[in-house]
PDB file of C-alpha atoms and ligand atoms in Angstrom:
ATOM      1  CA  MET A 218     110.206 134.305  46.064  1.00  0.00           C
ATOM      2  CA  LYS A 219     111.202 137.690  47.412  1.00  0.00           C
ATOM      3  CA  GLN A 220     114.801 137.759  48.622  1.00  0.00           C
ATOM      4  CA  GLU A 221     116.158 140.254  51.079  1.00  0.00           C
ATOM      5  CA  PRO A 222     119.256 142.004  49.801  1.00  0.00           C
ATOM      6  CA  THR A 223     122.272 140.860  51.748  1.00  0.00           C
ATOM      7  CA  ASP A 224     124.808 143.371  50.477  1.00  0.00           C
ATOM      8  CA  LYS A 225     125.196 146.390  48.255  1.00  0.00           C
ATOM      9  CA  THR A 226     125.547 144.229  45.152  1.00  0.00           C
ATOM     10  CA  ALA A 227     122.333 142.365  45.798  1.00  0.00           C
ATOM     11  CA  THR A 228     120.409 145.626  45.872  1.00  0.00           C
ATOM     12  CA  THR A 229     121.789 146.539  42.477  1.00  0.00           C
ATOM     13  CA  THR A 230     121.237 143.350  40.542  1.00  0.00           C
ATOM     14  CA  LYS A 231     117.454 143.229  40.757  1.00  0.00           C
ATOM     15  CA  LYS A 232     117.832 140.370  43.254  1.00  0.00           C
ATOM     16  CA  LYS A 233     118.233 137.789  40.485  1.00  0.00           C
ATOM     17  CA  ALA A 234     120.877 135.153  39.945  1.00  0.00           C
ATOM     18  CA  ASP A 235     123.495 137.082  38.043  1.00  0.00           C
ATOM     19  CA  GLN A 236     126.292 135.487  36.098  1.00  0.00           C
ATOM     20  CA  TYR A 237     128.283 138.730  36.155  1.00  0.00           C
ATOM     21  CA  ASN A 238     128.714 138.348  39.919  1.00  0.00           C
ATOM     22  CA  ASP A 239     129.367 134.626  39.741  1.00  0.00           C
ATOM     23  CA  PRO A 240     133.060 133.946  40.479  1.00  0.00           C
ATOM     24  CA  THR A 241     132.964 130.913  38.151  1.00  0.00           C
ATOM     25  CA  HIS A 242     131.860 133.057  35.192  1.00  0.00           C
ATOM     26  CA  ASN A 243     134.690 134.978  33.567  1.00  0.00           C
ATOM     27  CA  TYR A 244     133.336 137.591  31.195  1.00  0.00           C
ATOM     28  CA  LEU A 245     136.898 138.527  30.195  1.00  0.00           C
ATOM     29  CA  LYS A 246     137.340 134.972  28.872  1.00  0.00           C
ATOM     30  CA  TYR A 247     134.105 135.286  26.873  1.00  0.00           C
ATOM     31  CA  TRP A 248     136.075 137.543  24.542  1.00  0.00           C
ATOM     32  CA  ASP A 249     138.672 134.889  23.693  1.00  0.00           C
ATOM     33  CA  GLY A 250     138.166 134.084  20.001  1.00  0.00           C
ATOM     34  CA  ARG A 251     135.867 137.069  19.510  1.00  0.00           C
ATOM     35  CA  ASP A 252     138.399 139.574  18.155  1.00  0.00           C
ATOM     36  CA  TYR A 253     136.301 140.089  15.032  1.00  0.00           C
ATOM     37  CA  GLU A 254     133.175 141.016  17.033  1.00  0.00           C
ATOM     38  CA  ASN A 255     135.188 143.247  19.378  1.00  0.00           C
ATOM     39  CA  ALA A 256     136.776 145.077  16.419  1.00  0.00           C
ATOM     40  CA  ALA A 257     133.427 145.317  14.603  1.00  0.00           C
ATOM     41  CA  GLU A 258     131.817 146.973  17.643  1.00  0.00           C
ATOM     42  CA  ARG A 259     134.706 149.397  18.079  1.00  0.00           C
ATOM     43  CA  MET A 260     134.488 150.234  14.381  1.00  0.00           C
ATOM     44  CA  ALA A 261     130.778 151.011  14.759  1.00  0.00           C
ATOM     45  CA  ILE A 262     131.329 153.251  17.786  1.00  0.00           C
ATOM     46  CA  GLU A 263     134.169 155.140  16.071  1.00  0.00           C
ATOM     47  CA  ARG A 264     132.003 155.623  13.026  1.00  0.00           C
ATOM     48  CA  LEU A 265     129.066 156.956  15.031  1.00  0.00           C
ATOM     49  CA  LEU A 266     131.264 159.304  17.078  1.00  0.00           C
ATOM     50  CA  GLU A 267     133.531 160.534  14.284  1.00  0.00           C
ATOM     51  CA  GLY A 268     134.203 164.265  14.595  1.00  0.00           C
ATOM     52  CA  LYS A 269     132.366 164.553  17.933  1.00  0.00           C
ATOM     53  CA  HIS A 270     133.722 165.424  21.349  1.00  0.00           C
ATOM     54  CA  PHE A 271     131.980 165.296  24.720  1.00  0.00           C
ATOM     55  CA  LYS A 272     132.479 166.502  28.273  1.00  0.00           C
ATOM     56  CA  ASN A 273     130.929 163.647  30.243  1.00  0.00           C
ATOM     57  CA  ALA A 274     130.544 160.154  28.840  1.00  0.00           C
ATOM     58  CA  VAL A 275     129.057 157.208  30.686  1.00  0.00           C
ATOM     59  CA  ASP A 276     129.214 153.577  29.600  1.00  0.00           C
ATOM     60  CA  VAL A 277     126.123 151.949  31.078  1.00  0.00           C
ATOM     61  CA  GLY A 278     126.499 148.269  31.959  1.00  0.00           C
ATOM     62  CA  GLY A 279     130.079 148.635  30.802  1.00  0.00           C
ATOM     63  CA  GLY A 280     131.223 145.383  32.451  1.00  0.00           C
ATOM     64  CA  TYR A 281     134.968 145.396  33.086  1.00  0.00           C
ATOM     65  CA  GLY A 282     135.418 148.518  30.940  1.00  0.00           C
ATOM     66  CA  ARG A 283     136.073 146.907  27.548  1.00  0.00           C
ATOM     67  CA  LEU A 284     134.939 150.040  25.699  1.00  0.00           C
ATOM     68  CA  CYS A 285     135.843 152.770  28.208  1.00  0.00           C
ATOM     69  CA  VAL A 286     139.352 153.339  26.867  1.00  0.00           C
ATOM     70  CA  LEU A 287     137.936 153.845  23.374  1.00  0.00           C
ATOM     71  CA  LEU A 288     135.433 156.362  24.760  1.00  0.00           C
ATOM     72  CA  GLU A 289     138.283 158.372  26.284  1.00  0.00           C
ATOM     73  CA  LYS A 290     139.194 159.397  22.736  1.00  0.00           C
ATOM     74  CA  TYR A 291     135.864 161.170  22.492  1.00  0.00           C
ATOM     75  CA  ALA A 292     135.248 162.573  25.972  1.00  0.00           C
ATOM     76  CA  ASP A 293     137.024 164.589  28.661  1.00  0.00           C
ATOM     77  CA  LYS A 294     135.574 162.357  31.384  1.00  0.00           C
ATOM     78  CA  VAL A 295     134.443 158.728  31.158  1.00  0.00           C
ATOM     79  CA  THR A 296     132.456 156.887  33.817  1.00  0.00           C
ATOM     80  CA  LEU A 297     131.925 153.151  33.875  1.00  0.00           C
ATOM     81  CA  ALA A 298     128.441 152.589  35.346  1.00  0.00           C
ATOM     82  CA  GLU A 299     128.046 148.925  36.166  1.00  0.00           C
ATOM     83  CA  PRO A 300     125.783 147.039  38.620  1.00  0.00           C
ATOM     84  CA  SER A 301     128.093 144.062  39.144  1.00  0.00           C
ATOM     85  CA  GLN A 302     130.689 144.450  41.857  1.00  0.00           C
ATOM     86  CA  GLN A 303     132.685 141.618  40.322  1.00  0.00           C
ATOM     87  CA  GLN A 304     132.905 143.383  36.952  1.00  0.00           C
ATOM     88  CA  LEU A 305     133.985 146.572  38.721  1.00  0.00           C
ATOM     89  CA  HIS A 306     136.749 144.623  40.487  1.00  0.00           C
ATOM     90  CA  ILE A 307     137.996 143.258  37.159  1.00  0.00           C
ATOM     91  CA  ALA A 308     137.750 146.789  35.742  1.00  0.00           C
ATOM     92  CA  LYS A 309     140.120 148.000  38.441  1.00  0.00           C
ATOM     93  CA  ASP A 310     142.787 145.768  36.889  1.00  0.00           C
ATOM     94  CA  CYS A 311     141.848 146.292  33.254  1.00  0.00           C
ATOM     95  CA  LEU A 312     141.754 150.056  33.655  1.00  0.00           C
ATOM     96  CA  GLN A 313     144.816 150.376  35.880  1.00  0.00           C
ATOM     97  CA  ASP A 314     146.529 152.530  33.252  1.00  0.00           C
ATOM     98  CA  HIS A 315     143.408 154.678  33.016  1.00  0.00           C
ATOM     99  CA  PRO A 316     142.801 155.872  36.570  1.00  0.00           C
ATOM    100  CA  GLU A 317     140.814 158.811  35.279  1.00  0.00           C
ATOM    101  CA  VAL A 318     137.952 156.458  34.299  1.00  0.00           C
ATOM    102  CA  ASP A 319     135.482 156.540  37.213  1.00  0.00           C
ATOM    103  CA  ARG A 320     133.972 153.205  38.225  1.00  0.00           C
ATOM    104  CA  LYS A 321     130.498 153.369  39.755  1.00  0.00           C
ATOM    105  CA  LEU A 322     128.139 150.685  41.001  1.00  0.00           C
ATOM    106  CA  LEU A 323     124.951 151.698  39.194  1.00  0.00           C
ATOM    107  CA  GLN A 324     121.890 150.203  37.517  1.00  0.00           C
ATOM    108  CA  ALA A 325     120.821 151.557  34.134  1.00  0.00           C
ATOM    109  CA  GLU A 326     117.388 152.494  35.464  1.00  0.00           C
ATOM    110  CA  ASP A 327     118.801 154.566  38.336  1.00  0.00           C
ATOM    111  CA  LEU A 328     121.975 156.297  37.216  1.00  0.00           C
ATOM    112  CA  LYS A 329     122.066 158.846  40.057  1.00  0.00           C
ATOM    113  CA  PHE A 330     123.657 161.519  37.829  1.00  0.00           C
ATOM    114  CA  LYS A 331     122.166 165.007  37.846  1.00  0.00           C
ATOM    115  CA  ASP A 332     119.520 165.846  35.240  1.00  0.00           C
ATOM    116  CA  GLY A 333     121.114 166.741  31.885  1.00  0.00           C
ATOM    117  CA  SER A 334     124.665 166.202  33.170  1.00  0.00           C
ATOM    118  CA  ILE A 335     125.781 163.564  30.624  1.00  0.00           C
ATOM    119  CA  ASP A 336     126.418 164.366  26.983  1.00  0.00           C
ATOM    120  CA  LEU A 337     127.389 160.878  25.769  1.00  0.00           C
ATOM    121  CA  LEU A 338     125.835 157.654  26.988  1.00  0.00           C
ATOM    122  CA  THR A 339     126.684 154.246  25.562  1.00  0.00           C
ATOM    123  CA  MET A 340     125.053 150.908  26.317  1.00  0.00           C
ATOM    124  CA  VAL A 341     126.460 147.876  24.519  1.00  0.00           C
ATOM    125  CA  ARG A 342     125.418 144.243  25.012  1.00  0.00           C
ATOM    126  CA  VAL A 343     123.100 145.122  27.886  1.00  0.00           C
ATOM    127  CA  MET A 344     119.755 145.058  26.028  1.00  0.00           C
ATOM    128  CA  HIS A 345     119.979 141.243  26.280  1.00  0.00           C
ATOM    129  CA  HIS A 346     119.125 141.696  29.950  1.00  0.00           C
ATOM    130  CA  LEU A 347     116.365 144.307  29.536  1.00  0.00           C
ATOM    131  CA  PRO A 348     113.182 142.714  28.174  1.00  0.00           C
ATOM    132  CA  ASN A 349     111.318 145.940  28.891  1.00  0.00           C
ATOM    133  CA  PRO A 350     113.829 148.803  28.602  1.00  0.00           C
ATOM    134  CA  THR A 351     111.259 151.576  29.194  1.00  0.00           C
ATOM    135  CA  PRO A 352     112.466 152.562  32.715  1.00  0.00           C
ATOM    136  CA  GLU A 353     116.069 152.605  31.476  1.00  0.00           C
ATOM    137  CA  PHE A 354     115.238 154.757  28.434  1.00  0.00           C
ATOM    138  CA  THR A 355     113.311 157.184  30.670  1.00  0.00           C
ATOM    139  CA  GLU A 356     116.372 157.426  32.917  1.00  0.00           C
ATOM    140  CA  PHE A 357     118.619 158.065  29.889  1.00  0.00           C
ATOM    141  CA  ALA A 358     116.328 160.912  28.820  1.00  0.00           C
ATOM    142  CA  ARG A 359     116.652 162.392  32.318  1.00  0.00           C
ATOM    143  CA  VAL A 360     120.467 162.307  32.559  1.00  0.00           C
ATOM    144  CA  LEU A 361     121.241 163.233  28.956  1.00  0.00           C
ATOM    145  CA  SER A 362     121.772 166.908  28.110  1.00  0.00           C
ATOM    146  CA  PRO A 363     119.492 168.416  25.431  1.00  0.00           C
ATOM    147  CA  ASP A 364     122.215 168.186  22.770  1.00  0.00           C
ATOM    148  CA  GLY A 365     123.655 164.898  24.060  1.00  0.00           C
ATOM    149  CA  TYR A 366     123.964 161.643  22.151  1.00  0.00           C
ATOM    150  CA  ALA A 367     123.486 158.029  23.109  1.00  0.00           C
ATOM    151  CA  ILE A 368     124.596 154.845  21.412  1.00  0.00           C
ATOM    152  CA  ILE A 369     122.335 151.913  22.166  1.00  0.00           C
ATOM    153  CA  GLU A 370     123.324 148.476  20.948  1.00  0.00           C
ATOM    154  CA  VAL A 371     120.343 146.240  20.278  1.00  0.00           C
ATOM    155  CA  ALA A 372     120.704 142.476  20.468  1.00  0.00           C
ATOM    156  CA  ASN A 373     118.799 141.822  17.266  1.00  0.00           C
ATOM    157  CA  TYR A 374     116.257 139.032  16.840  1.00  0.00           C
ATOM    158  CA  SER A 375     115.330 140.220  13.325  1.00  0.00           C
ATOM    159  CA  HIS A 376     118.742 139.446  11.840  1.00  0.00           C
ATOM    160  CA  GLY A 377     119.180 138.053   8.330  1.00  0.00           C
ATOM    161  CA  ARG A 378     119.161 134.392   9.290  1.00  0.00           C
ATOM    162  CA  ASN A 379     115.987 134.693  11.373  1.00  0.00           C
ATOM    163  CA  ARG A 380     114.290 136.713   8.627  1.00  0.00           C
ATOM    164  CA  LEU A 381     114.932 133.870   6.211  1.00  0.00           C
ATOM    165  CA  LYS A 382     113.832 131.263   8.769  1.00  0.00           C
ATOM    166  CA  TYR A 383     110.537 133.040   9.468  1.00  0.00           C
ATOM    167  CA  PHE A 384     109.959 133.728   5.765  1.00  0.00           C
ATOM    168  CA  LEU A 385     110.380 130.029   4.952  1.00  0.00           C
ATOM    169  CA  LYS A 386     107.910 129.131   7.717  1.00  0.00           C
ATOM    170  CA  GLY A 387     105.477 131.740   6.369  1.00  0.00           C
ATOM    171  CA  GLU A 388     105.489 133.499   9.744  1.00  0.00           C
ATOM    172  CA  LYS A 389     105.983 137.093  10.806  1.00  0.00           C
ATOM    173  CA  LEU A 390     108.928 138.055  12.970  1.00  0.00           C
ATOM    174  CA  PRO A 391     107.848 138.706  16.554  1.00  0.00           C
ATOM    175  CA  THR A 392     107.698 142.308  17.679  1.00  0.00           C
ATOM    176  CA  GLU A 393     108.161 141.338  21.350  1.00  0.00           C
ATOM    177  CA  PRO A 394     111.537 140.341  22.847  1.00  0.00           C
ATOM    178  CA  VAL A 395     112.350 136.644  22.544  1.00  0.00           C
ATOM    179  CA  SER A 396     114.206 134.699  25.245  1.00  0.00           C
ATOM    180  CA  ILE A 397     117.299 133.073  23.797  1.00  0.00           C
ATOM    181  CA  ARG A 398     118.356 131.247  26.942  1.00  0.00           C
ATOM    182  CA  SER A 399     118.901 127.554  26.445  1.00  0.00           C
ATOM    183  CA  LYS A 400     116.095 125.531  28.082  1.00  0.00           C
ATOM    184  CA  ILE A 401     118.532 124.114  30.618  1.00  0.00           C
ATOM    185  CA  ASN A 402     119.444 127.592  31.903  1.00  0.00           C
ATOM    186  CA  ASP A 403     115.948 129.008  31.596  1.00  0.00           C
ATOM    187  CA  ARG A 404     115.330 129.371  35.323  1.00  0.00           C
ATOM    188  CA  LYS A 405     112.926 131.919  36.699  1.00  0.00           C
ATOM    189  CA  ASP A 406     115.532 133.389  39.050  1.00  0.00           C
ATOM    190  CA  GLU A 407     118.109 134.024  36.292  1.00  0.00           C
ATOM    191  CA  ILE A 408     118.499 137.473  34.809  1.00  0.00           C
ATOM    192  CA  PRO A 409     116.675 137.658  31.466  1.00  0.00           C
ATOM    193  CA  PHE A 410     118.505 136.942  28.226  1.00  0.00           C
ATOM    194  CA  VAL A 411     116.524 138.188  25.252  1.00  0.00           C
ATOM    195  CA  ASN A 412     116.904 139.452  21.714  1.00  0.00           C
ATOM    196  CA  HIS A 413     114.809 142.357  20.485  1.00  0.00           C
ATOM    197  CA  ASN A 414     113.033 143.503  17.366  1.00  0.00           C
ATOM    198  CA  PRO A 415     114.853 146.799  16.553  1.00  0.00           C
ATOM    199  CA  GLU A 416     111.625 148.371  15.260  1.00  0.00           C
ATOM    200  CA  THR A 417     110.021 147.861  18.659  1.00  0.00           C
ATOM    201  CA  VAL A 418     113.093 149.308  20.400  1.00  0.00           C
ATOM    202  CA  ILE A 419     112.990 152.381  18.140  1.00  0.00           C
ATOM    203  CA  LYS A 420     109.319 152.881  19.150  1.00  0.00           C
ATOM    204  CA  GLN A 421     110.237 152.520  22.833  1.00  0.00           C
ATOM    205  CA  LEU A 422     113.004 155.097  22.370  1.00  0.00           C
ATOM    206  CA  ALA A 423     110.580 157.475  20.648  1.00  0.00           C
ATOM    207  CA  HIS A 424     108.220 157.055  23.582  1.00  0.00           C
ATOM    208  CA  ALA A 425     111.044 158.166  25.907  1.00  0.00           C
ATOM    209  CA  GLY A 426     111.655 161.224  23.683  1.00  0.00           C
ATOM    210  CA  PHE A 427     114.495 159.992  21.455  1.00  0.00           C
ATOM    211  CA  LYS A 428     114.913 160.044  17.689  1.00  0.00           C
ATOM    212  CA  VAL A 429     117.312 157.802  15.806  1.00  0.00           C
ATOM    213  CA  GLU A 430     119.966 159.701  13.889  1.00  0.00           C
ATOM    214  CA  ARG A 431     121.958 156.768  12.530  1.00  0.00           C
ATOM    215  CA  ILE A 432     121.761 152.985  12.383  1.00  0.00           C
ATOM    216  CA  LEU A 433     124.558 150.476  11.779  1.00  0.00           C
ATOM    217  CA  SER A 434     124.300 146.740  11.252  1.00  0.00           C
ATOM    218  CA  VAL A 435     127.171 145.155  13.190  1.00  0.00           C
ATOM    219  CA  SER A 436     129.056 141.822  13.293  1.00  0.00           C
ATOM    220  CA  ASN A 437     127.458 140.972   9.949  1.00  0.00           C
ATOM    221  CA  LEU A 438     129.910 138.109   9.331  1.00  0.00           C
ATOM    222  CA  ARG A 439     129.616 136.553  12.790  1.00  0.00           C
ATOM    223  CA  SER A 440     130.001 132.865  12.038  1.00  0.00           C
ATOM    224  CA  PRO A 441     132.428 130.427  13.661  1.00  0.00           C
ATOM    225  CA  GLY A 442     132.988 128.708  10.277  1.00  0.00           C
ATOM    226  CA  LEU A 443     133.823 131.926   8.452  1.00  0.00           C
ATOM    227  CA  LYS A 444     136.127 133.051  11.240  1.00  0.00           C
ATOM    228  CA  LYS A 445     138.153 129.859  10.757  1.00  0.00           C
ATOM    229  CA  ILE A 446     138.772 130.352   7.034  1.00  0.00           C
ATOM    230  CA  MET A 447     138.786 134.100   6.429  1.00  0.00           C
ATOM    231  CA  PRO A 448     141.601 136.364   7.669  1.00  0.00           C
ATOM    232  CA  ARG A 449     140.318 138.847  10.227  1.00  0.00           C
ATOM    233  CA  ARG A 450     141.494 141.876   8.269  1.00  0.00           C
ATOM    234  CA  VAL A 451     139.445 140.707   5.250  1.00  0.00           C
ATOM    235  CA  MET A 452     136.406 140.129   7.454  1.00  0.00           C
ATOM    236  CA  LEU A 453     136.796 143.609   8.913  1.00  0.00           C
ATOM    237  CA  ALA A 454     137.221 145.210   5.490  1.00  0.00           C
ATOM    238  CA  ILE A 455     133.936 143.605   4.398  1.00  0.00           C
ATOM    239  CA  GLU A 456     132.329 144.484   7.750  1.00  0.00           C
ATOM    240  CA  GLY A 457     133.283 148.119   7.138  1.00  0.00           C
ATOM    241  CA  ILE A 458     131.289 148.126   3.920  1.00  0.00           C
ATOM    242  CA  LEU A 459     128.323 146.187   5.306  1.00  0.00           C
ATOM    243  CA  GLN A 460     127.730 148.200   8.503  1.00  0.00           C
ATOM    244  CA  PRO A 461     126.039 151.138   6.750  1.00  0.00           C
ATOM    245  CA  THR A 462     124.863 149.188   3.689  1.00  0.00           C
ATOM    246  CA  LEU A 463     122.818 146.636   5.639  1.00  0.00           C
ATOM    247  CA  ALA A 464     121.751 149.029   8.383  1.00  0.00           C
ATOM    248  CA  ASN A 465     118.174 149.586   7.288  1.00  0.00           C
ATOM    249  CA  SER A 466     117.477 145.884   6.870  1.00  0.00           C
ATOM    250  CA  TYR A 467     118.814 145.114  10.390  1.00  0.00           C
ATOM    251  CA  PHE A 468     120.842 142.293   8.905  1.00  0.00           C
ATOM    252  CA  GLY A 469     123.459 141.732  11.605  1.00  0.00           C
ATOM    253  CA  PRO A 470     123.005 140.125  15.033  1.00  0.00           C
ATOM    254  CA  SER A 471     123.787 143.468  16.596  1.00  0.00           C
ATOM    255  CA  VAL A 472     122.285 146.832  15.672  1.00  0.00           C
ATOM    256  CA  PHE A 473     123.865 150.078  16.837  1.00  0.00           C
ATOM    257  CA  LEU A 474     121.593 153.107  17.156  1.00  0.00           C
ATOM    258  CA  LEU A 475     122.892 156.667  17.483  1.00  0.00           C
ATOM    259  CA  ILE A 476     120.096 158.581  19.172  1.00  0.00           C
ATOM    260  CA  ARG A 477     119.373 162.126  20.336  1.00  0.00           C
ATOM    261  CA  LYS A 478     116.543 163.823  22.118  1.00  0.00           C
ATOM    262  CA  GLU A 479     113.621 164.900  19.904  1.00  0.00           C
TER     263      GLU A 479
HETATM  264  C1  SAM B 729     127.386 141.191  28.160  1.00  0.00           C
HETATM  265  S1  SAM B 729     127.946 142.271  29.406  1.00  0.00           S
HETATM  266  C2  SAM B 729     128.452 143.684  28.461  1.00  0.00           C
HETATM  267  C3  SAM B 729     129.496 144.506  29.130  1.00  0.00           C
HETATM  268  C4  SAM B 729     130.019 145.658  28.291  1.00  0.00           C
HETATM  269  N1  SAM B 729     128.957 146.581  27.944  1.00  0.00           N
HETATM  270  C5  SAM B 729     130.685 145.149  27.049  1.00  0.00           C
HETATM  271  O1  SAM B 729     130.103 145.277  25.967  1.00  0.00           O
HETATM  272  O2  SAM B 729     131.802 144.625  27.179  1.00  0.00           O
HETATM  273  C6  SAM B 729     126.426 142.833  30.101  1.00  0.00           C
HETATM  274  C7  SAM B 729     126.617 143.786  31.245  1.00  0.00           C
HETATM  275  O3  SAM B 729     125.360 144.356  31.532  1.00  0.00           O
HETATM  276  C8  SAM B 729     125.294 144.540  32.933  1.00  0.00           C
HETATM  277  N2  SAM B 729     123.865 144.683  33.304  1.00  0.00           N
HETATM  278  C9  SAM B 729     122.934 143.732  33.440  1.00  0.00           C
HETATM  279  N3  SAM B 729     121.748 144.270  33.823  1.00  0.00           N
HETATM  280  C10 SAM B 729     121.969 145.607  33.903  1.00  0.00           C
HETATM  281  C11 SAM B 729     121.162 146.714  34.254  1.00  0.00           C
HETATM  282  N4  SAM B 729     119.867 146.566  34.576  1.00  0.00           N
HETATM  283  N5  SAM B 729     121.722 147.945  34.279  1.00  0.00           N
HETATM  284  C12 SAM B 729     123.007 148.115  33.918  1.00  0.00           C
HETATM  285  N6  SAM B 729     123.825 147.102  33.563  1.00  0.00           N
HETATM  286  C13 SAM B 729     123.309 145.866  33.557  1.00  0.00           C
HETATM  287  C14 SAM B 729     125.962 143.310  33.507  1.00  0.00           C
HETATM  288  O4  SAM B 729     126.357 143.475  34.843  1.00  0.00           O
HETATM  289  C15 SAM B 729     127.122 143.148  32.522  1.00  0.00           C
HETATM  290  O5  SAM B 729     128.280 143.804  32.964  1.00  0.00           O
END
């Protein structure tokens, strides 16, 4: 059913039920107990950006700004581009010591920046909500400068455990995105929640004019059991070795792609 937008937020959330604007959903709390994943993602970003510096960075779908402070190390100017007004409100608090980070209400597919005006774009944990990221990738190609970089995190369906599962069933891994919403929450009016096949995403990026310069396999040890018994610093030491080693087999649940224009 077509809904009329009632406010600015509604026009920027594709008119779907959106947990990021739901006052009962606290995305900050989601990170409780996920220090390993948070550190693994930061490690990946630092690795991909090592030795680089940018003028204008934008974190697309950056939520409450979890990664914006890290990006400030690599860019003169950082903008948090986020379609949820609630996340932007939380960001105001979280980034109170970083007033130079701009906070803008923006959708990935319509970033409003001038052509070629951004030289670093990051998008982490947003691909879950983009079953067909083609309009977003086209927009990234528009706003990114010719020598700019982007880091796209892919929520990976082809991770090690699924590879084994499909192999044992004698089936091929799907190339299309797969919904990973629990049946109970799988309502038509919810925003999508999918995992992707990284090979398909790389083809979609190529179609938008991007080549992949580097791949990292991230959060390779994500497992509640392991997190209980292994000290975090040991997990992170192993993670550091596995990120590049397992990159080409897309082992981890999260794949980070460093991309540039062709
Ligand atoms: C799981 S959170 C990740 C937030 C942040 N990137 C991080 O890693 O902490 C997903 C974010 O994607 C945003 N989002 C959902 N659909 C989007 C879209 N079409 N364009 C831009 N952001 C979107 C949500 O509002 C939410 O803040």
